Every structure is written in structure tokens, then in C-alpha cells.
Short mmCIF file of C-alpha atoms in Angstrom, two decimals:
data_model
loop_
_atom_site.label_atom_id
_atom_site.label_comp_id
_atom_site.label_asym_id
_atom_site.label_seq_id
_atom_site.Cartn_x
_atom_site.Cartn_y
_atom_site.Cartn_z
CA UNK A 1 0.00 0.00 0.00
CA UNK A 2 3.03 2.33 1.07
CA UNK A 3 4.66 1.34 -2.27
CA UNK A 4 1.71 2.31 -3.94
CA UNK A 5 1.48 5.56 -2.79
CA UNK A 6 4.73 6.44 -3.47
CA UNK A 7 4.51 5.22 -6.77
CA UNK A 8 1.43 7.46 -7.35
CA UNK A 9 3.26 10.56 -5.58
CA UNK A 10 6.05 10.01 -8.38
CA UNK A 11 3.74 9.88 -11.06
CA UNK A 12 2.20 13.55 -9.96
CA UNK A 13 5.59 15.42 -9.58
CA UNK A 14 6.61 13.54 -12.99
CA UNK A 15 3.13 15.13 -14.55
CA UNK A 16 4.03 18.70 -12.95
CA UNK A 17 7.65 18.80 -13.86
CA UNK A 18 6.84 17.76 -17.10
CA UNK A 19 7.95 20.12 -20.10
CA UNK A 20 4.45 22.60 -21.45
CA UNK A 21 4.59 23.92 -25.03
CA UNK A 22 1.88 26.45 -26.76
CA UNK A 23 1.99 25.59 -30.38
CA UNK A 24 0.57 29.10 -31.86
CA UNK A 25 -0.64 29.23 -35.15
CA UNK A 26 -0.47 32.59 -37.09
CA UNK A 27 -0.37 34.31 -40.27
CA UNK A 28 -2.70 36.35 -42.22
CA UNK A 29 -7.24 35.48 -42.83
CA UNK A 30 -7.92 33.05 -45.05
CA UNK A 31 -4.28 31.26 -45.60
CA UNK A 32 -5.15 28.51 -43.70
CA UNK A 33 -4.58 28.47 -39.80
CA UNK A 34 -7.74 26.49 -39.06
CA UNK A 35 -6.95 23.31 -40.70
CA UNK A 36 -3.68 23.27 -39.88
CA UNK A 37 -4.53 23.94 -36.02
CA UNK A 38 -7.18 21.14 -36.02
CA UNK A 39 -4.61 18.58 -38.04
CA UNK A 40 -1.78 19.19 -35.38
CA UNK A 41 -4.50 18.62 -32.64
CA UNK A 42 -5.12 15.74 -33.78
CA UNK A 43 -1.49 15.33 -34.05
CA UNK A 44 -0.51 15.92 -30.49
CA UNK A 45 -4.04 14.14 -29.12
CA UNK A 46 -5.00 17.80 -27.40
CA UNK A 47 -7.61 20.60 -27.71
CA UNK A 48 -7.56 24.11 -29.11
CA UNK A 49 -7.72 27.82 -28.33
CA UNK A 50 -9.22 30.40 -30.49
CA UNK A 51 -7.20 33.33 -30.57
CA UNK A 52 -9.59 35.74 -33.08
CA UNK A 53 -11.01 38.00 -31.74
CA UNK A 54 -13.84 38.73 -33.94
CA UNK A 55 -14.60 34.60 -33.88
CA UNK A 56 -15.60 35.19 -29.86
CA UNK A 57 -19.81 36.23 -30.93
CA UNK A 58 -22.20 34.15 -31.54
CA UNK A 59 -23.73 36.83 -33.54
CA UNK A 60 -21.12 36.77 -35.93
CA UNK A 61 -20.63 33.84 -37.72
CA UNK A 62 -20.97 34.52 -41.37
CA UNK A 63 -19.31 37.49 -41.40
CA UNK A 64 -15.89 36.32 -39.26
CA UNK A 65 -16.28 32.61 -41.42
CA UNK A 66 -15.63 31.21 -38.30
CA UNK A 67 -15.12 27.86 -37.27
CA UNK A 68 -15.95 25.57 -36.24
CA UNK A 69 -18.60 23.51 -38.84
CA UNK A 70 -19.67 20.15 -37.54
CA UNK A 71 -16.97 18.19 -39.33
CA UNK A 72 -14.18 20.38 -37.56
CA UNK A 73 -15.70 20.45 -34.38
CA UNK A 74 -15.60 16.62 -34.58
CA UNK A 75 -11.97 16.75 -35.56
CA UNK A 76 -10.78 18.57 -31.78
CA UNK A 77 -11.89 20.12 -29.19
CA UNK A 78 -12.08 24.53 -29.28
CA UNK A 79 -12.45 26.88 -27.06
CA UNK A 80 -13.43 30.54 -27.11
CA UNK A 81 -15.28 30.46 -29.94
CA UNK A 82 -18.93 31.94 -30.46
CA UNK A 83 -19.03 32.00 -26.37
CA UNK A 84 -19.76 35.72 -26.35
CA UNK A 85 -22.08 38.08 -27.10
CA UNK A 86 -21.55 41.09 -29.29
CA UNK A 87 -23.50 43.15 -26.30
CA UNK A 88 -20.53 41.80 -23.94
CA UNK A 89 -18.01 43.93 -22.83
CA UNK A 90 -15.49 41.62 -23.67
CA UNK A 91 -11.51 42.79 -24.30
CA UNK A 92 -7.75 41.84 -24.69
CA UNK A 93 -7.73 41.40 -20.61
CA UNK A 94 -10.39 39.46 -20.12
CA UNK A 95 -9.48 37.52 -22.42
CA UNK A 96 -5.82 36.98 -21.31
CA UNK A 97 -7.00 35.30 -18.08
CA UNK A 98 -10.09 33.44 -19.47
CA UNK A 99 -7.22 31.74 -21.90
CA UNK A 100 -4.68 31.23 -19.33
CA UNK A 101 -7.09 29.64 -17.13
CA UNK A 102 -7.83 27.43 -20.00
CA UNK A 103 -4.74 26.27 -21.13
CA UNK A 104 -4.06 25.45 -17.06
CA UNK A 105 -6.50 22.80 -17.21
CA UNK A 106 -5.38 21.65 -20.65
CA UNK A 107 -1.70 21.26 -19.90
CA UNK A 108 -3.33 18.76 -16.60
CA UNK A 109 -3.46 16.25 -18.75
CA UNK A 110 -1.62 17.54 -22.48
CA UNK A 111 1.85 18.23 -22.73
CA UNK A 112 0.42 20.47 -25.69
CA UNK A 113 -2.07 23.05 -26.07
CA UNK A 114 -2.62 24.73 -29.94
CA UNK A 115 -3.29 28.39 -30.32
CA UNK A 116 -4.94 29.85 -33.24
CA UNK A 117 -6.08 33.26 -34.91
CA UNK A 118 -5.12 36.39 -36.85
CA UNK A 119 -5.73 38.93 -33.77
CA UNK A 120 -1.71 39.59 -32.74
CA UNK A 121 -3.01 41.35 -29.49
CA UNK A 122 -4.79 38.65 -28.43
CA UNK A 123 -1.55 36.11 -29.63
CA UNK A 124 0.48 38.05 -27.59
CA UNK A 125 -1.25 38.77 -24.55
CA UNK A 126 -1.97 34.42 -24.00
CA UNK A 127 2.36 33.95 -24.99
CA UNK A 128 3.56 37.11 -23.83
CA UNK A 129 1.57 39.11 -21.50
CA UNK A 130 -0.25 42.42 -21.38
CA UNK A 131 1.65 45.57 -20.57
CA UNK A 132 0.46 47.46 -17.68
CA UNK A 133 -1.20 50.87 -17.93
CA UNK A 134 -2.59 53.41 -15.23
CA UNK A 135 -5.80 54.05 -15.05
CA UNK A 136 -7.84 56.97 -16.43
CA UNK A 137 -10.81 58.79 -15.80
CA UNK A 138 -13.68 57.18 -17.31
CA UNK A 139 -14.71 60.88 -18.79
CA UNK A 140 -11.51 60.91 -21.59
CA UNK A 141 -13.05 58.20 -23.11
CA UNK A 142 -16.45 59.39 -23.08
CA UNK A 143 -15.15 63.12 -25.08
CA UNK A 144 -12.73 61.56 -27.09
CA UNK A 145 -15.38 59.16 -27.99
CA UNK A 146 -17.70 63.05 -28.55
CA UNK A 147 -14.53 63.71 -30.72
CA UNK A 148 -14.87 60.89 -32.99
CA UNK A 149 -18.72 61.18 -33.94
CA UNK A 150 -18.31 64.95 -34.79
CA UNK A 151 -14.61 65.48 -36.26
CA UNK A 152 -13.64 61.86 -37.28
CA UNK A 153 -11.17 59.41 -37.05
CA UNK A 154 -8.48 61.33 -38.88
CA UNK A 155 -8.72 64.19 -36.16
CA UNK A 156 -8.15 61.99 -33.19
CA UNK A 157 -5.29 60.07 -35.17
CA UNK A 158 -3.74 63.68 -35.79
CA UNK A 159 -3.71 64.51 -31.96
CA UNK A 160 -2.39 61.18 -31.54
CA UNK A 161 0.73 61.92 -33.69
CA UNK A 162 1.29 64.69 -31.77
CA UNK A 163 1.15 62.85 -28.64
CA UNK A 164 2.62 59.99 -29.40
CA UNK A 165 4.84 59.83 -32.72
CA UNK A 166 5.37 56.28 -31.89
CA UNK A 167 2.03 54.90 -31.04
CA UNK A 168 1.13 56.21 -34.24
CA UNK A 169 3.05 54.51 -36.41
CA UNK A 170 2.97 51.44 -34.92
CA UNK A 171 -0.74 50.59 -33.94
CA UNK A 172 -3.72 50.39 -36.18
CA UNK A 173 -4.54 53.96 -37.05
CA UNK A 174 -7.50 52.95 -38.56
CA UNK A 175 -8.75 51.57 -35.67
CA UNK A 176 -10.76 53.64 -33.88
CA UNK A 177 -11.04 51.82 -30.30
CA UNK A 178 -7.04 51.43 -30.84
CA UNK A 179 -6.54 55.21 -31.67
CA UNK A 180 -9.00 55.96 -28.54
CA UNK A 181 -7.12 54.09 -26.16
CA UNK A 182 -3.59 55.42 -26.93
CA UNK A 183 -5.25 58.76 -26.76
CA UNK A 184 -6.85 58.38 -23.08
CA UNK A 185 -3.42 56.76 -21.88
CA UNK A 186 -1.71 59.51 -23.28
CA UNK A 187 -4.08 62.23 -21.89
CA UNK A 188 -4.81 60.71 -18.64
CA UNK A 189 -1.46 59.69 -17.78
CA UNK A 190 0.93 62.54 -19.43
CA UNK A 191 3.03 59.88 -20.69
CA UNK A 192 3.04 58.51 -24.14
CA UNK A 193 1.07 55.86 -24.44
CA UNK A 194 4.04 53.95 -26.41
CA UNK A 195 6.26 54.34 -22.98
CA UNK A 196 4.47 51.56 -21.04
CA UNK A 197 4.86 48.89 -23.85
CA UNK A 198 7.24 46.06 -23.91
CA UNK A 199 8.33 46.33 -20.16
CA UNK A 200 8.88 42.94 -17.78
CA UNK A 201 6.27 40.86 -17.85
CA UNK A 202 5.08 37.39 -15.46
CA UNK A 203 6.93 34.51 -17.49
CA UNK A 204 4.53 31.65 -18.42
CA UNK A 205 4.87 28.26 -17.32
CA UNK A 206 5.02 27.02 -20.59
CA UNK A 207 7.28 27.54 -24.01
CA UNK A 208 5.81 28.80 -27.28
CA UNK A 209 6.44 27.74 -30.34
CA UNK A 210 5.12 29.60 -32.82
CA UNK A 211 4.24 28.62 -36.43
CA UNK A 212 3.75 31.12 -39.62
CA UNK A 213 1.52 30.41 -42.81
CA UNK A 214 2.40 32.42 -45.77
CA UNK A 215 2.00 32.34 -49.03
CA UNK A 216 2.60 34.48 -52.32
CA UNK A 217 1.19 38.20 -51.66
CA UNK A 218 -1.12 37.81 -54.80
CA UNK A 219 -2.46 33.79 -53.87
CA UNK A 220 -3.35 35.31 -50.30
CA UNK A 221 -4.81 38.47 -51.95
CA UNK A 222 -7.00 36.47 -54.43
CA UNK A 223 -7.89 33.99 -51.51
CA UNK A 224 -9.38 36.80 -49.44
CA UNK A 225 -11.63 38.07 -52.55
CA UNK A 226 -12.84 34.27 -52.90
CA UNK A 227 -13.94 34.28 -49.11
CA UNK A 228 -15.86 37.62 -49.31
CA UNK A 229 -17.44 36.08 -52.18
CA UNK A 230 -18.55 32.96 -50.19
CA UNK A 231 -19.68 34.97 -47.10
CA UNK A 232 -21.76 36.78 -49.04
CA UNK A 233 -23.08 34.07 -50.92
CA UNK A 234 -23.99 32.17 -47.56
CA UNK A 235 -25.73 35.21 -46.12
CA UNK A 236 -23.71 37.59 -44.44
CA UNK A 237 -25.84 40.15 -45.84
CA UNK A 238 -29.25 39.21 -43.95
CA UNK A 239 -26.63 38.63 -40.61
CA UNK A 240 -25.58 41.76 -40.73
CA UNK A 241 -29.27 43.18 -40.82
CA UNK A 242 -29.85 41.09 -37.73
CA UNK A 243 -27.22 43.55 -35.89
CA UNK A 244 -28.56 46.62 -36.95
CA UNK A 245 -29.73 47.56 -33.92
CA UNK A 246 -26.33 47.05 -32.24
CA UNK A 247 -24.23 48.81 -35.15
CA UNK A 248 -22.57 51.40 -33.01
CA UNK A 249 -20.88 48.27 -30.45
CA UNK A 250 -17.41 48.38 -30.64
CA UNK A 251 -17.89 44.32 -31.56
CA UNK A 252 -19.30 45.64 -34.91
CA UNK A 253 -16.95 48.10 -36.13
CA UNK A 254 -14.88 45.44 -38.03
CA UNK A 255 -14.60 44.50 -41.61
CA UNK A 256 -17.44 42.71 -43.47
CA UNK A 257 -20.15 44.23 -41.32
CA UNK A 258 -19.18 48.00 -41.02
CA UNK A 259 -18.92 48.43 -44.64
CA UNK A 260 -22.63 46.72 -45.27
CA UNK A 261 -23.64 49.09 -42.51
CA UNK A 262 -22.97 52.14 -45.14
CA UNK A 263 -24.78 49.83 -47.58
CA UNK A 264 -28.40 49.17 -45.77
CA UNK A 265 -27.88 53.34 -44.52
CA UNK A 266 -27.90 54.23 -48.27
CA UNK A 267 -24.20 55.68 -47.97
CA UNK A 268 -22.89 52.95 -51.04
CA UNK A 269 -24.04 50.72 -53.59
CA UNK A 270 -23.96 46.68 -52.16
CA UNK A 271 -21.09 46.03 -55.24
CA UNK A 272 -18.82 49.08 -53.81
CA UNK A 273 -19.83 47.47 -50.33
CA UNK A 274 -18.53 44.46 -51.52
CA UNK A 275 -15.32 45.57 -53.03
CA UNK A 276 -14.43 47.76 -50.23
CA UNK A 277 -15.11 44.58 -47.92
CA UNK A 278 -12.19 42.75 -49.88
CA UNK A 279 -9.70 45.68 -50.24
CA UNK A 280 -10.39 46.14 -46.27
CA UNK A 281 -9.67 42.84 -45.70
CA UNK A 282 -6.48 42.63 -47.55
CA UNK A 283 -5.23 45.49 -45.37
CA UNK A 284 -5.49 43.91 -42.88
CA UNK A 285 -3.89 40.49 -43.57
CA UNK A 286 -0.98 42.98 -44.89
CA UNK A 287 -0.84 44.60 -41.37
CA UNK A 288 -0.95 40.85 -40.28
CA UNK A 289 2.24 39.80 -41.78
CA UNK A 290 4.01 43.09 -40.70
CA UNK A 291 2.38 42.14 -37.00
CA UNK A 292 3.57 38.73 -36.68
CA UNK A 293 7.47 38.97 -38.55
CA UNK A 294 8.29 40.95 -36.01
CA UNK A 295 8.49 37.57 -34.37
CA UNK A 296 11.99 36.60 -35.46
CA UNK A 297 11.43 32.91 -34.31
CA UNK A 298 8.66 31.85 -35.77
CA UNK A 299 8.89 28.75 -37.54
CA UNK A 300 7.61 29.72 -41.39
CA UNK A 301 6.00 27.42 -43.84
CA UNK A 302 4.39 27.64 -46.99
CA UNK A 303 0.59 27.21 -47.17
CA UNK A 304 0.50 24.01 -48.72
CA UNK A 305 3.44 22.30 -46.78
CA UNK A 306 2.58 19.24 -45.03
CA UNK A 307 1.42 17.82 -41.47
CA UNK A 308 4.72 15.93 -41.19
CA UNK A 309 7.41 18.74 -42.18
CA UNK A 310 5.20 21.27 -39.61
CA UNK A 311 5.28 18.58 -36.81
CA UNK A 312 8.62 17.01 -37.21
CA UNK A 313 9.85 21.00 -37.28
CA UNK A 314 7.95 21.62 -34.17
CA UNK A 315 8.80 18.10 -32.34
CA UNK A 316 12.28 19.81 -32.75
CA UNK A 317 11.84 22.76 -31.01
CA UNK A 318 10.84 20.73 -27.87
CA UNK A 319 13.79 20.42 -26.05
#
């Protein structure tokens, strides 16, 4: 009985001593992450996080061509996808301890968790961490918020330049709750917003390894077209009718469903809708790539390459 015990004893420090590796799956919409995350699940016998931040609503389906269908969610077990709702106030920090949390009880009884999706905040904040910023007064926000529905985008982004040289170049400038929040940092604090990134962060009890899809600029680009196609063609247009009443929710003001917005107001035609849809979203799979190279160890493939080069790449990495 003693023996036994003992036994069992070494069999739990073995478990909690035993190596933990984050395979993270990146690289721009519509190259290819989701299969690839669901064929190394199956690979490594584990389950699956959902890094994409626009995937979270359930609202949002068509529009975000989210996974998973029936045959995928048959092929591994996800999490943190369609588990929100668009009325949710639901962000990068939340989400940082919701997925750390998760991957806690996966690595209880996997060695390996996979990671996937196209929002780099989100990547970051599961592998690396958030930065830390003061807090503000809650009434910034509300006038620079004032600031945006009368003067625009383009006059908050100019303050923010001024402000912050840095931030500017280096976040999404077209993104107005990404503009707003360097702005209130900026104001509330007196600092630059860009002077409390990248400082020590908690280290995580497990290693990342991080893999890259890519693929000729002009395959992605023509891949993204032939997705907008197919979203419309399964209905995103009657989806995003649905969330009419919701338009203004931060959730919302993403590609595919602000630009149809303009369309049901009257502002465009649906075919200049459409095309400004697929020039939006190849934008942003070109601030993708820029976003994720700046990982210099990230383990690149081609699109098409297969299970067996990825895995036997990664199985190297775990050392």
C-alpha cells in the first residue's frame, strides 16, 4: 500500500515537472490556420484555443467565417469560440486570463495546447503578456469618444501623432477603439502611451512555439476576394441586418459588417460594399504579416506544406 502511494506521488511530480509547449498558429485570414490547427490537434491528441477575436460572438458567424462547422468540431476540441455576445463587454484582458485559465487545465493532462487566430493582441497577450497601464478617468473616453462622432477618425489620429509619434506609427490607425485608447493613456497619464509597452512581464509556465503560414502576396490576396465572395453568398448580408440595432458596439466596427452598414444606410451601392469589404480585408492580412514577422522565431511554412514537415519542425523545437 506504502509502495503504492509512493509510486502514485512520483507519477504527480513527474506530470508537474513535465515540459508545457503552446503551439501558436499565425499568419494572415484566409491562408489557412484552421486546418492546420485542427490537423496538429489531432497530431498531439489535445484541444484548441481560439485566438480571433472577432470569432468570440455568436452573432457573428458569417461574417468572421468562423469555425468551427460540424466536421471540424468533430476533428478537436475549441475553445473561445462563439461564447460571447456582441453586447458583452469583452476585451484583450479578459481575455488573457479566461485563456490562461484554460490552457491550465489543458496542460493537466496535455503536454500540448494549440493556439490559433489572426488577432496579434490577443496572440500576444496568452504567450507574452499584457503591458500594464494606469488608469484613467472614465470621462476621456467618453469626449474623445464626442470627438470621434463629430470630427472623425483622422482628427483623433492627428492629436495622436502629436502625442505619441510612436504609437502612431505602430498601432492600427484605422482603428478607432485602438486610436481611442492610446489617446486616453496619453491624456490621462501625461506619458506617451508607447512608454508603457514592452516592459517585464510574469513569465509563463510554458514555451511557445510559434508557427507562420504564408504564401505568395497575390495567392493570399486572391484567396481573401474568394472568401468575401462565399460569405456573401452564404448570407452575411441578412446577418448583418440582424445587428442593426447594435451597429454602433465596438464588436461591430470590423470588416465585413461595417462596410454593409454604409450599404443598408444608403451611404454605397452593395457592389462598392462588396469591393471595399475585400480591399479592407487585404489590409489587414498585410498589417498581419508586418504584425507577426516581427516575431523573429517563428517557424515559417508555406501554405500548402505538409502535417509531417510542420510537426517534425515543431517536435524539434521541444527540447
Amino acid at each position: 500500500m506504502l509502495f503504492s502511494i509512493f509510486e502514485n506521488s512520483k507519477k504527480r511530480n513527474l506530470i508537474s515537472t513535465t515540459p508545457k509547449y503552446l503551439i501558436s498558429i499565425v499568419g494572415p485570414t484566409a491562408i489557412g490556420k484552421t486546418a492546420l490547427s485542427i490537423k496538429l490537434a489531432q497530431y498531439f491528441k489535445t484541444e484548441i484555443i481560439s485566438a480571433d477575436s472577432r470569432q468570440f460572438f455568436k452573432e457573428m458567424q458569417i461574417g468572421t467565417a468562423a469555425p468551427p462547422n460540424v466536421e471540424e468540431l468533430a476533428g478537436a476540441k475549441h475553445h473561445f469560440i462563439h461564447h460571447k455576445s456582441v453586447q458583452d463587454n469583452y476585451n484583450v484582458g479578459a481575455f488573457e486570463k479566461d485563456a490562461t485559465s484554460c490552457l491550465e487545465q489543458i496542460f493537466k493532462s496535455n503536454d500540448v495546447a494549440i493556439m490559433v487566430g489572426g488577432s496579434g493582441l490577443y496572440n500576444d497577450a496568452v504567450t507574452k503578456g499584457l503591458d500594464y497601464f494606469p488608469g484613467v478617468k472614465p470621462s476621456i473616453r467618453e469626449e474623445l469618444n464626442k470627438q470621434l462622432e463629430l470630427n472623425g477618425l483622422e482628427h483623433l489620429a492627428t492629436q495622436l501623432k502629436t502625442l505619441d509619434p510612436t504609437a502612431y506609427k505602430t498601432i492600427s490607425i484605422d482603428n478607432p477603439h485602438r486610436v481611442i485608447r492610446a489617446l486616453e493613456i496619453c491624456i490621462g497619464s501625461g506619458k506617451p502611451y508607447s512608454s508603457f509597452l514592452n516592459k517585464e512581464k510574469n513569465k509563463r509556465p510554458f514555451t511557445t512555439i510559434t508557427v507562420g503560414l504564408t504564401a505568395d502576396r497575390e495567392l493570399i490576396y486572391n484567396r481573401i476576394n474568394q472568401r468575401v465572395d462565399i460569405m456573401i453568398n452564404n448570407g452575411l448580408l441578412d446577418e448583418v441586418k440582424t445587428l442593426l440595432p447594435y451597429e454602433d458596439l465596438n464588436a461591430l466596427n470590423t470588416v465585413g459588417y461595417k462596410e454593409l452598414f454604409r450599404y443598408l444606410s444608403g451611404e454605397w451601392t452593395l457592389e462598392f460594399a462588396i469591393l471595399e469589404i475585400k480591399k479592407n480585408t487585404r489590409r489587414f492580412a498585410k498589417r498581419q504579416l508586418t504584425w507577426f514577422k516581427r516575431n523573429e522565431s517563428t517557424l515559417w511554412f508555406d501554405y500548402e506544406s505538409d502535417l509531417e514537415k510542420i510537426a517534425t519542425s515543431v517536435q524539434a523545437q521541444m527540447v
